[in-house]
Amino acid sequence: MTANDTSGLTLYELAGADPELRFSPYCWRVRMALAHKGVEVEHVPVRFTEKEKIAFSGQRLVPVLRDGDRIVTDSWRIALHLEERFPEPSLFGDPATIPLTQFVSAWADTTAMYLLKVILLDIYNALDESDREYFRSSREKRFGVRLEAFVADKEMHLAGFQKALQPLRAILTDRDFVAGDTPTYADYCAFGMFMWARGVSNTLLIPPDDPLFAWHEHLLDAFDGLARKAPRHR
Amino acid sequence: MTANDTSGLTLYELAGADPELRFSPYCWRVRMALAHKGVEVEHVPVRFTEKEKIAFSGQRLVPVLRDGDRIVTDSWRIALHLEERFPEPSLFGDPATIPLTQFVSAWADTTAMYLLKVILLDIYNALDESDREYFRSSREKRFGVRLEAFVADKEMHLAGFQKALQPLRAILTDRDFVAGDTPTYADYCAFGMFMWARGVSNTLLIPPDDPLFAWHEHLLDAFDGLARKAPRHR
């Protein structure tokens, strides 16, 4: 399928050294939402040092969705836009769940920050040479330590991430998906984190005896294996 | 109002040295839920070393609700029971939100564990003499350090708790309550944590410039100031 066969929408996504490597957890939320809606879009890779590609959006963060004259930024606002533009099948199941789905989205934002410390050096290694200096200096400034220091404390950071996952684990002990029997945007918010790690890292986050395992496998296989087939950094 | 004027329900709650000091975050979820429903119950204080008072429930944790022949344990199951037994006003606003409210409940369970490390010694100091040895030995065994060690690292634990609160803060920047314009059980789950701290500790958790401040004040004042008037340890 070429871009001309698509809905006319364009999604700007973070890319690695391999331009087909898409690892942003926020972009993965949107990828899964688009697949849920059955909407094809043109995908444009954007590296950290290629922010001029999204200058038209008036800000510097991906994902950015261009839908005709509408420019939508922020994964949550993009999800709401897709729900309005392509109502069926609903991303939320029931409109009443939208506010609490935003809570799950915000929870996944916070929890991703625990995971970041586990995979920070893996992300660095998956980046194009042109992005590495920017990534190292900006992250070392933010955290006040060398990237390599995160690897030294990897077990501690992994334990912190596993603890932060507890609400998801508690829910998925009771049922198959976050909001019920079928996946909704709440699942894609949580799943985006794991696709971030999967794209760049070999760290085992979900062992087979984890209550998250079946859920994660299901989402890897969803939409004809969209997530499972996605390129990973080697 | 005497016990005879009530609904006939009895709630068994954790108590401090002052039997009127009720500080369990899980019991506070139920207290707020009962007030939301406008249901009066008889309250029975249970200290850590008085577990024989709830032996009839077949387990050792408060809260326990006795409703005629029905014995309901676990704050989440008690909330569902109250919703079925007293449908109006709904604790959830819309039945479609119940699964995601359970996620917020699970999130509050996890987040309470970050707060526990901030107020552990304050809890100890608020307990009856008869409970202190049990509490110290069980918690020191669980954490592998003396209770006093938590005070030494209080700033670190407080920072961890503040970070874990981020999803709540993000949501309450956008609207007045977790699920919309009015309080629901999702709010009471989060608020229960703050009532735990308020009962035993002087630690400032929510400064006036925090997005949580107005939300917290509103819930302190709700139901004729039920939470604000509740006894605190001095």
Coordinates of C-alpha atoms in Angstrom, one line a residue:
Chain A
M1 CA 0.0 0.0 0.0
T2 CA 1.4 3.4 -0.9
A3 CA 0.8 6.7 0.8
N4 CA -1.8 7.5 -1.8
D5 CA -3.9 4.6 -0.7
T6 CA -4.0 5.8 2.9
S7 CA -6.4 8.0 4.8
G8 CA -4.3 11.0 4.0
L9 CA -3.1 11.2 7.6
T10 CA 0.6 11.5 8.3
L11 CA 2.3 10.4 11.6
Y12 CA 5.7 11.8 12.6
E13 CA 7.5 9.4 14.8
L14 CA 10.9 9.1 16.6
A15 CA 13.4 6.9 14.7
G16 CA 16.6 5.1 15.5
A17 CA 19.8 4.5 13.5
D18 CA 17.6 2.2 11.4
P19 CA 14.9 4.6 10.2
E20 CA 12.5 1.7 10.5
L21 CA 13.2 1.4 14.2
R22 CA 10.4 3.2 16.0
F23 CA 10.7 3.0 19.7
S24 CA 9.0 6.0 21.3
P25 CA 6.4 4.7 23.8
Y26 CA 4.1 7.6 22.9
C27 CA 4.3 6.9 19.2
W28 CA 3.5 3.2 19.9
R29 CA 0.3 4.3 21.7
V30 CA -0.7 6.0 18.5
R31 CA 0.4 3.2 16.3
M32 CA -1.8 0.7 18.2
A33 CA -4.7 3.2 18.2
L34 CA -4.5 3.6 14.4
A35 CA -4.4 -0.2 14.0
H36 CA -7.4 -0.5 16.4
K37 CA -9.3 1.9 14.1
G38 CA -8.0 0.2 10.9
V39 CA -6.6 3.4 9.7
E40 CA -3.5 3.5 7.5
V41 CA -1.3 6.5 7.6
E42 CA 1.9 7.7 6.1
H43 CA 4.8 7.4 8.6
V44 CA 7.6 9.9 8.7
P45 CA 10.7 9.1 10.8
V46 CA 12.1 12.0 12.9
R47 CA 15.4 11.7 14.7
F48 CA 16.2 13.7 17.8
T49 CA 18.3 16.1 15.7
E50 CA 15.8 16.5 12.9
K51 CA 13.3 18.6 14.9
E52 CA 12.9 20.9 11.8
K53 CA 10.7 18.1 10.3
I54 CA 8.0 18.9 12.9
A55 CA 8.7 22.6 13.2
F56 CA 5.3 23.1 11.5
S57 CA 3.6 21.8 14.7
G58 CA 4.9 24.7 16.7
Q59 CA 6.6 22.4 19.3
R60 CA 9.4 19.9 19.5
L61 CA 7.9 16.6 20.6
V62 CA 6.7 13.5 18.6
P63 CA 4.3 12.1 17.9
V64 CA 2.7 14.6 15.6
L65 CA -0.4 13.8 13.5
R66 CA -1.2 15.8 10.4
D67 CA -4.8 15.3 9.3
G68 CA -5.4 17.7 6.4
D69 CA -5.3 21.1 7.9
R70 CA -5.4 19.8 11.5
I71 CA -2.1 19.4 13.3
V72 CA -2.5 17.3 16.5
T73 CA 0.3 16.9 19.0
D74 CA 0.6 14.9 22.2
S75 CA -0.4 11.2 22.2
W76 CA -3.5 11.7 24.4
R77 CA -4.9 14.5 22.2
I78 CA -4.2 12.4 19.1
A79 CA -6.2 9.5 20.6
L80 CA -9.1 11.8 21.3
H81 CA -8.8 13.2 17.7
L82 CA -8.8 9.7 16.2
E83 CA -11.9 8.7 18.3
E84 CA -13.8 11.7 17.0
R85 CA -12.6 11.3 13.4
F86 CA -13.1 7.5 13.2
P87 CA -15.7 6.6 15.8
E88 CA -15.8 2.9 15.2
P89 CA -14.5 0.7 16.7
S90 CA -14.2 2.9 19.8
L91 CA -10.8 3.2 21.4
F92 CA -12.5 3.5 24.8
G93 CA -15.4 1.1 24.7
D94 CA -17.7 3.7 26.4
P95 CA -17.3 7.5 26.4
A96 CA -17.8 7.4 30.2
T97 CA -14.3 5.7 30.5
I98 CA -12.4 8.5 28.8
P99 CA -11.5 10.5 32.0
L100 CA -10.2 7.4 33.8
T101 CA -8.3 6.2 30.6
Q102 CA -6.5 9.6 30.8
F103 CA -5.5 8.6 34.3
V104 CA -4.0 5.3 32.9
S105 CA -2.2 7.4 30.3
A106 CA -0.8 9.7 32.9
W107 CA 0.2 6.6 35.0
A108 CA 2.0 5.1 32.0
D109 CA 3.8 8.5 31.5
T110 CA 5.1 8.3 35.1
T111 CA 5.9 4.6 34.9
A112 CA 7.9 5.1 31.7
M113 CA 10.3 7.3 33.7
Y114 CA 11.1 4.3 35.9
L115 CA 11.7 2.2 32.8
L116 CA 13.9 4.9 31.2
K117 CA 16.5 4.4 33.8
V118 CA 16.6 0.7 33.0
I119 CA 17.1 1.1 29.2
L120 CA 18.8 4.5 28.9
L121 CA 22.1 3.2 27.6
D122 CA 20.3 0.7 25.3
I123 CA 18.4 3.7 23.8
Y124 CA 21.7 5.5 23.3
N125 CA 23.2 2.5 21.5
A126 CA 20.1 2.3 19.1
L127 CA 20.4 5.9 18.0
D128 CA 21.9 7.2 14.8
E129 CA 25.4 8.6 15.3
S130 CA 24.1 12.0 14.6
D131 CA 21.7 11.8 17.6
R132 CA 24.1 10.3 20.1
E133 CA 25.9 13.4 21.3
Y134 CA 22.6 15.3 21.7
F135 CA 21.1 12.4 23.6
R136 CA 24.1 11.9 25.9
S137 CA 24.5 15.5 26.8
S138 CA 20.8 16.3 27.4
R139 CA 20.2 13.2 29.5
E140 CA 23.4 13.5 31.5
K141 CA 22.5 17.1 32.2
R142 CA 19.0 16.0 33.3
F143 CA 20.1 13.2 35.6
G144 CA 23.4 14.6 36.7
V145 CA 25.3 11.4 36.0
R146 CA 27.0 9.6 33.1
L147 CA 24.7 7.3 31.1
E148 CA 27.0 4.4 32.1
A149 CA 26.0 5.0 35.7
F150 CA 22.5 3.7 35.0
V151 CA 23.9 0.4 33.9
A152 CA 25.8 0.0 37.1
D153 CA 22.5 0.4 39.0
K154 CA 20.4 -1.5 36.5
E155 CA 19.0 -4.1 39.0
M156 CA 17.9 -1.3 41.3
H157 CA 16.1 0.6 38.5
L158 CA 14.5 -2.7 37.3
A159 CA 13.2 -3.3 40.8
G160 CA 11.8 0.2 40.8
F161 CA 10.0 -0.3 37.5
Q162 CA 8.6 -3.7 38.5
K163 CA 7.2 -2.1 41.7
A164 CA 5.6 0.8 39.7
L165 CA 4.0 -1.9 37.4
Q166 CA 2.0 -3.3 40.4
P167 CA -1.3 -1.6 39.5
L168 CA -1.3 -3.1 36.0
R169 CA -0.3 -6.5 37.4
A170 CA -3.1 -6.4 40.0
I171 CA -5.7 -5.6 37.3
L172 CA -4.5 -8.2 34.8
T173 CA -4.7 -10.9 37.5
D174 CA -8.5 -10.3 37.5
R175 CA -9.1 -10.0 33.7
D176 CA -7.6 -10.1 30.3
F177 CA -7.3 -6.4 29.6
V178 CA -7.2 -3.2 31.6
A179 CA -10.8 -2.1 31.1
G180 CA -12.4 -5.5 30.4
D181 CA -12.5 -8.4 27.9
T182 CA -11.0 -6.5 24.9
P183 CA -8.1 -4.1 24.4
T184 CA -8.7 -0.4 24.7
Y185 CA -6.5 2.7 24.6
A186 CA -5.7 2.1 28.3
D187 CA -3.9 -1.1 27.2
Y188 CA -2.0 0.7 24.4
C189 CA -0.8 3.3 26.9
A190 CA 0.8 0.6 29.1
F191 CA 1.9 -1.6 26.1
G192 CA 3.8 1.4 24.5
M193 CA 6.3 1.2 27.4
F194 CA 7.1 -2.4 26.6
M195 CA 7.5 -1.6 22.9
W196 CA 10.0 1.1 23.8
A197 CA 12.1 -1.5 25.6
R198 CA 11.6 -4.2 23.0
G199 CA 12.9 -1.9 20.3
V200 CA 16.2 -1.2 21.9
S201 CA 16.9 -3.6 24.7
N202 CA 17.3 -7.3 25.5
T203 CA 16.4 -6.9 29.1
L204 CA 13.7 -9.4 30.2
L205 CA 10.9 -7.3 31.7
I206 CA 8.1 -9.9 31.7
P207 CA 9.0 -13.5 32.5
P208 CA 6.5 -16.2 31.5
D209 CA 5.1 -16.6 35.1
D210 CA 4.2 -12.9 35.3
P211 CA 0.5 -12.0 35.2
L212 CA 1.4 -9.5 32.4
F213 CA 2.8 -12.2 30.2
A214 CA -0.4 -13.4 28.4
W215 CA -1.6 -9.8 28.0
H216 CA 1.7 -8.7 26.5
E217 CA 1.8 -11.7 24.1
H218 CA -1.8 -10.9 23.0
L219 CA -0.9 -7.3 22.2
L220 CA 2.3 -8.3 20.3
D221 CA 0.1 -10.5 18.1
A222 CA -2.8 -8.1 17.7
F223 CA -3.5 -6.5 14.3
D224 CA -1.7 -9.2 12.3
G225 CA 1.4 -9.0 14.6
L226 CA 2.1 -5.3 14.1
A227 CA 4.1 -5.0 17.2
R228 CA 5.8 -8.4 17.1
K229 CA 7.0 -7.8 13.5
A230 CA 8.3 -4.3 14.2
P231 CA 12.1 -4.0 13.7
R232 CA 14.4 -4.2 16.8
H233 CA 17.9 -2.9 17.3
R234 CA 20.5 -5.6 17.2
Chain B
M1 CA -27.5 8.9 66.6
T2 CA -27.1 5.5 68.2
A3 CA -26.3 2.2 66.6
N4 CA -29.9 1.4 66.5
D5 CA -30.6 4.3 64.3
T6 CA -28.2 3.1 61.6
S7 CA -28.5 0.9 58.6
G8 CA -27.7 -2.2 60.7
L9 CA -24.2 -2.4 59.0
T10 CA -21.1 -2.6 61.1
L11 CA -17.6 -1.5 59.9
Y12 CA -14.5 -2.8 61.6
E13 CA -11.6 -0.4 61.4
L14 CA -8.0 -0.1 62.5
A15 CA -7.6 2.2 65.5
G16 CA -4.7 4.0 67.2
A17 CA -3.9 4.6 70.9
D18 CA -7.0 6.9 70.9
P19 CA -9.7 4.4 69.8
E20 CA -11.3 7.3 67.8
L21 CA -8.1 7.7 65.8
R22 CA -8.8 5.9 62.5
F23 CA -5.9 6.1 60.1
S24 CA -6.0 3.1 57.7
P25 CA -6.1 4.3 54.1
Y26 CA -8.3 1.4 53.2
C27 CA -10.8 2.1 56.0
W28 CA -10.9 5.7 54.8
R29 CA -11.9 4.7 51.3
V30 CA -14.9 2.9 52.9
R31 CA -15.7 5.8 55.3
M32 CA -15.9 8.2 52.3
A33 CA -17.9 5.7 50.3
L34 CA -20.4 5.3 53.1
A35 CA -20.7 9.0 53.5
H36 CA -21.2 9.3 49.7
K37 CA -24.1 6.9 50.0
G38 CA -25.5 8.7 53.1
V39 CA -25.4 5.4 55.0
E40 CA -24.7 5.4 58.7
V41 CA -23.0 2.4 60.2
E42 CA -21.8 1.2 63.6
H43 CA -18.0 1.6 63.8
V44 CA -15.9 -0.9 65.7
P45 CA -12.2 -0.1 66.5
V46 CA -9.7 -2.9 66.0
R47 CA -6.1 -2.6 67.0
F48 CA -3.3 -4.6 65.4
T49 CA -3.3 -7.0 68.3
E50 CA -7.0 -7.4 68.5
K51 CA -7.5 -9.5 65.4
E52 CA -9.8 -11.8 67.3
K53 CA -12.5 -9.1 66.8
I54 CA -12.5 -9.9 63.1
A55 CA -11.8 -13.6 63.3
F56 CA -15.5 -14.2 62.2
S57 CA -14.4 -12.9 58.7
G58 CA -12.0 -15.8 58.2
Q59 CA -9.0 -13.4 57.5
R60 CA -6.9 -10.9 59.4
L61 CA -7.3 -7.6 57.6
V62 CA -9.5 -4.5 58.1
P63 CA -11.7 -3.1 56.8
V64 CA -14.4 -5.7 57.4
L65 CA -18.1 -4.8 56.7
R66 CA -20.8 -6.9 58.3
D67 CA -24.2 -6.4 56.6
G68 CA -26.7 -8.8 58.2
D69 CA -25.5 -12.3 57.2
R70 CA -23.1 -10.9 54.6
I71 CA -19.4 -10.5 55.7
V72 CA -17.5 -8.4 53.1
T73 CA -13.7 -8.0 53.3
D74 CA -11.3 -5.9 51.2
S75 CA -12.1 -2.2 50.5
W76 CA -12.7 -2.8 46.8
R77 CA -15.2 -5.6 47.4
I78 CA -16.8 -3.5 50.1
A79 CA -17.2 -0.6 47.5
L80 CA -18.9 -2.9 45.0
H81 CA -21.1 -4.3 47.7
L82 CA -22.2 -0.8 48.8
E83 CA -22.9 0.1 45.2
E84 CA -25.2 -2.9 44.8
R85 CA -26.9 -2.5 48.1
F86 CA -27.4 1.3 47.9
P87 CA -27.4 2.1 44.2
E88 CA -28.0 5.9 44.6
P89 CA -26.0 8.1 44.5
S90 CA -23.6 5.9 42.5
L91 CA -20.0 5.7 43.7
F92 CA -18.8 5.3 40.1
G93 CA -21.0 7.7 38.1
D94 CA -21.4 5.1 35.3
P95 CA -21.0 1.3 35.6
A96 CA -18.7 1.5 32.6
T97 CA -16.1 3.1 34.7
I98 CA -15.9 0.4 37.4
P99 CA -13.0 -1.6 35.8
L100 CA -10.8 1.5 35.4
T101 CA -11.7 2.7 38.9
Q102 CA -10.3 -0.6 40.1
F103 CA -7.1 0.4 38.3
V104 CA -7.0 3.6 40.3
S105 CA -7.7 1.6 43.5
A106 CA -4.7 -0.7 42.6
W107 CA -2.6 2.4 41.8
A108 CA -3.5 3.9 45.3
D109 CA -2.5 0.6 46.9
T110 CA 1.0 0.8 45.3
T111 CA 1.4 4.5 45.9
A112 CA 0.5 4.0 49.6
M113 CA 3.6 1.8 49.9
Y114 CA 5.8 4.8 48.9
L115 CA 4.0 6.9 51.5
L116 CA 4.4 4.2 54.2
K117 CA 8.1 4.8 54.2
V118 CA 7.6 8.5 54.9
I119 CA 5.2 8.0 57.9
L120 CA 6.3 4.7 59.3
L121 CA 7.7 6.0 62.6
D122 CA 4.7 8.4 62.9
I123 CA 2.3 5.4 62.6
Y124 CA 4.3 3.6 65.3
N125 CA 4.1 6.6 67.6
A126 CA 0.3 6.9 67.2
L127 CA -0.3 3.2 68.1
D128 CA -1.4 2.0 71.5
E129 CA 1.4 0.6 73.6
S130 CA -0.1 -2.9 73.2
D131 CA 0.4 -2.7 69.4
R132 CA 3.9 -1.1 69.2
E133 CA 6.0 -4.2 69.7
Y134 CA 4.0 -6.1 67.1
F135 CA 4.2 -3.2 64.6
R136 CA 7.9 -2.7 65.1
S137 CA 8.9 -6.3 64.8
S138 CA 6.7 -7.1 61.9
R139 CA 7.7 -4.0 59.9
E140 CA 11.4 -4.3 60.7
K141 CA 11.3 -7.9 59.6
R142 CA 9.5 -6.8 56.3
F143 CA 11.9 -4.0 55.5
G144 CA 15.1 -5.4 57.1
V145 CA 16.0 -2.2 58.9
R146 CA 15.1 -0.4 62.1
L147 CA 12.0 1.9 61.9
E148 CA 14.3 4.8 62.8
A149 CA 16.2 4.3 59.5
F150 CA 13.1 5.5 57.6
V151 CA 13.3 8.9 59.3
A152 CA 16.9 9.3 58.3
D153 CA 16.0 8.8 54.7
K154 CA 12.7 10.7 54.9
E155 CA 13.5 13.3 52.2
M156 CA 14.3 10.5 49.8
H157 CA 11.1 8.6 50.6
L158 CA 9.1 11.8 50.3
A159 CA 10.6 12.5 46.9
G160 CA 9.7 8.9 45.8
F161 CA 6.1 9.4 47.0
Q162 CA 5.8 12.8 45.2
K163 CA 7.0 11.2 42.0
A164 CA 4.5 8.3 42.3
L165 CA 1.7 10.9 42.7
Q166 CA 2.4 12.4 39.3
P167 CA -0.6 10.7 37.5
L168 CA -3.0 12.1 40.0
R169 CA -1.4 15.5 39.7
A170 CA -1.6 15.4 35.9
I171 CA -5.3 14.6 36.0
L172 CA -6.2 17.2 38.6
T173 CA -4.5 19.9 36.5
D174 CA -7.2 19.3 33.9
R175 CA -10.3 18.9 36.1
D176 CA -11.6 19.0 39.6
F177 CA -11.9 15.3 40.4
V178 CA -10.3 12.1 39.0
A179 CA -13.2 11.0 36.9
G180 CA -14.9 14.3 36.2
D181 CA -16.7 17.2 37.9
T182 CA -17.8 15.4 41.0
P183 CA -16.0 13.0 43.4
T184 CA -16.3 9.3 42.9
Y185 CA -14.7 6.2 44.5
A186 CA -11.6 6.9 42.4
D187 CA -11.1 10.1 44.4
Y188 CA -11.7 8.3 47.7
C189 CA -9.0 5.7 46.9
A190 CA -6.4 8.4 46.4
F191 CA -7.7 10.5 49.3
G192 CA -7.5 7.6 51.7
M193 CA -3.7 7.8 51.6
F194 CA -3.7 11.4 52.7
M195 CA -6.0 10.7 55.6
W196 CA -3.6 8.0 56.7
A197 CA -0.8 10.6 56.8
R198 CA -3.1 13.3 58.3
G199 CA -4.1 11.0 61.2
V200 CA -0.6 10.3 62.4
S201 CA 1.9 12.8 60.9
N202 CA 2.6 16.5 60.6
T203 CA 4.6 16.0 57.4
L204 CA 3.5 18.5 54.7
L205 CA 2.5 16.4 51.7
I206 CA 0.5 19.0 49.7
P207 CA 1.7 22.6 49.7
P208 CA -0.8 25.3 48.6
D209 CA 0.7 25.6 45.2
D210 CA 0.3 21.9 44.4
P211 CA -2.4 21.0 41.8
L212 CA -3.7 18.5 44.4
F213 CA -4.4 21.3 47.0
A214 CA -7.9 22.3 46.0
W215 CA -9.0 18.7 45.5
H216 CA -7.7 17.7 48.9
E217 CA -9.4 20.7 50.6
H218 CA -12.7 19.9 48.9
L219 CA -12.6 16.3 50.1
L220 CA -11.6 17.3 53.6
D221 CA -14.8 19.5 53.7
A222 CA -17.1 17.0 52.0
F223 CA -19.9 15.4 53.9
D224 CA -20.1 18.1 56.5
G225 CA -16.3 18.0 57.1
L226 CA -16.2 14.3 58.0
A227 CA -12.5 14.0 57.1
R228 CA -11.4 17.4 58.5
K229 CA -13.1 16.8 61.8
A230 CA -11.6 13.3 62.3
P231 CA -9.3 13.0 65.3
R232 CA -5.5 13.3 64.7
H233 CA -2.6 12.0 66.8
R234 CA -0.9 14.8 68.8

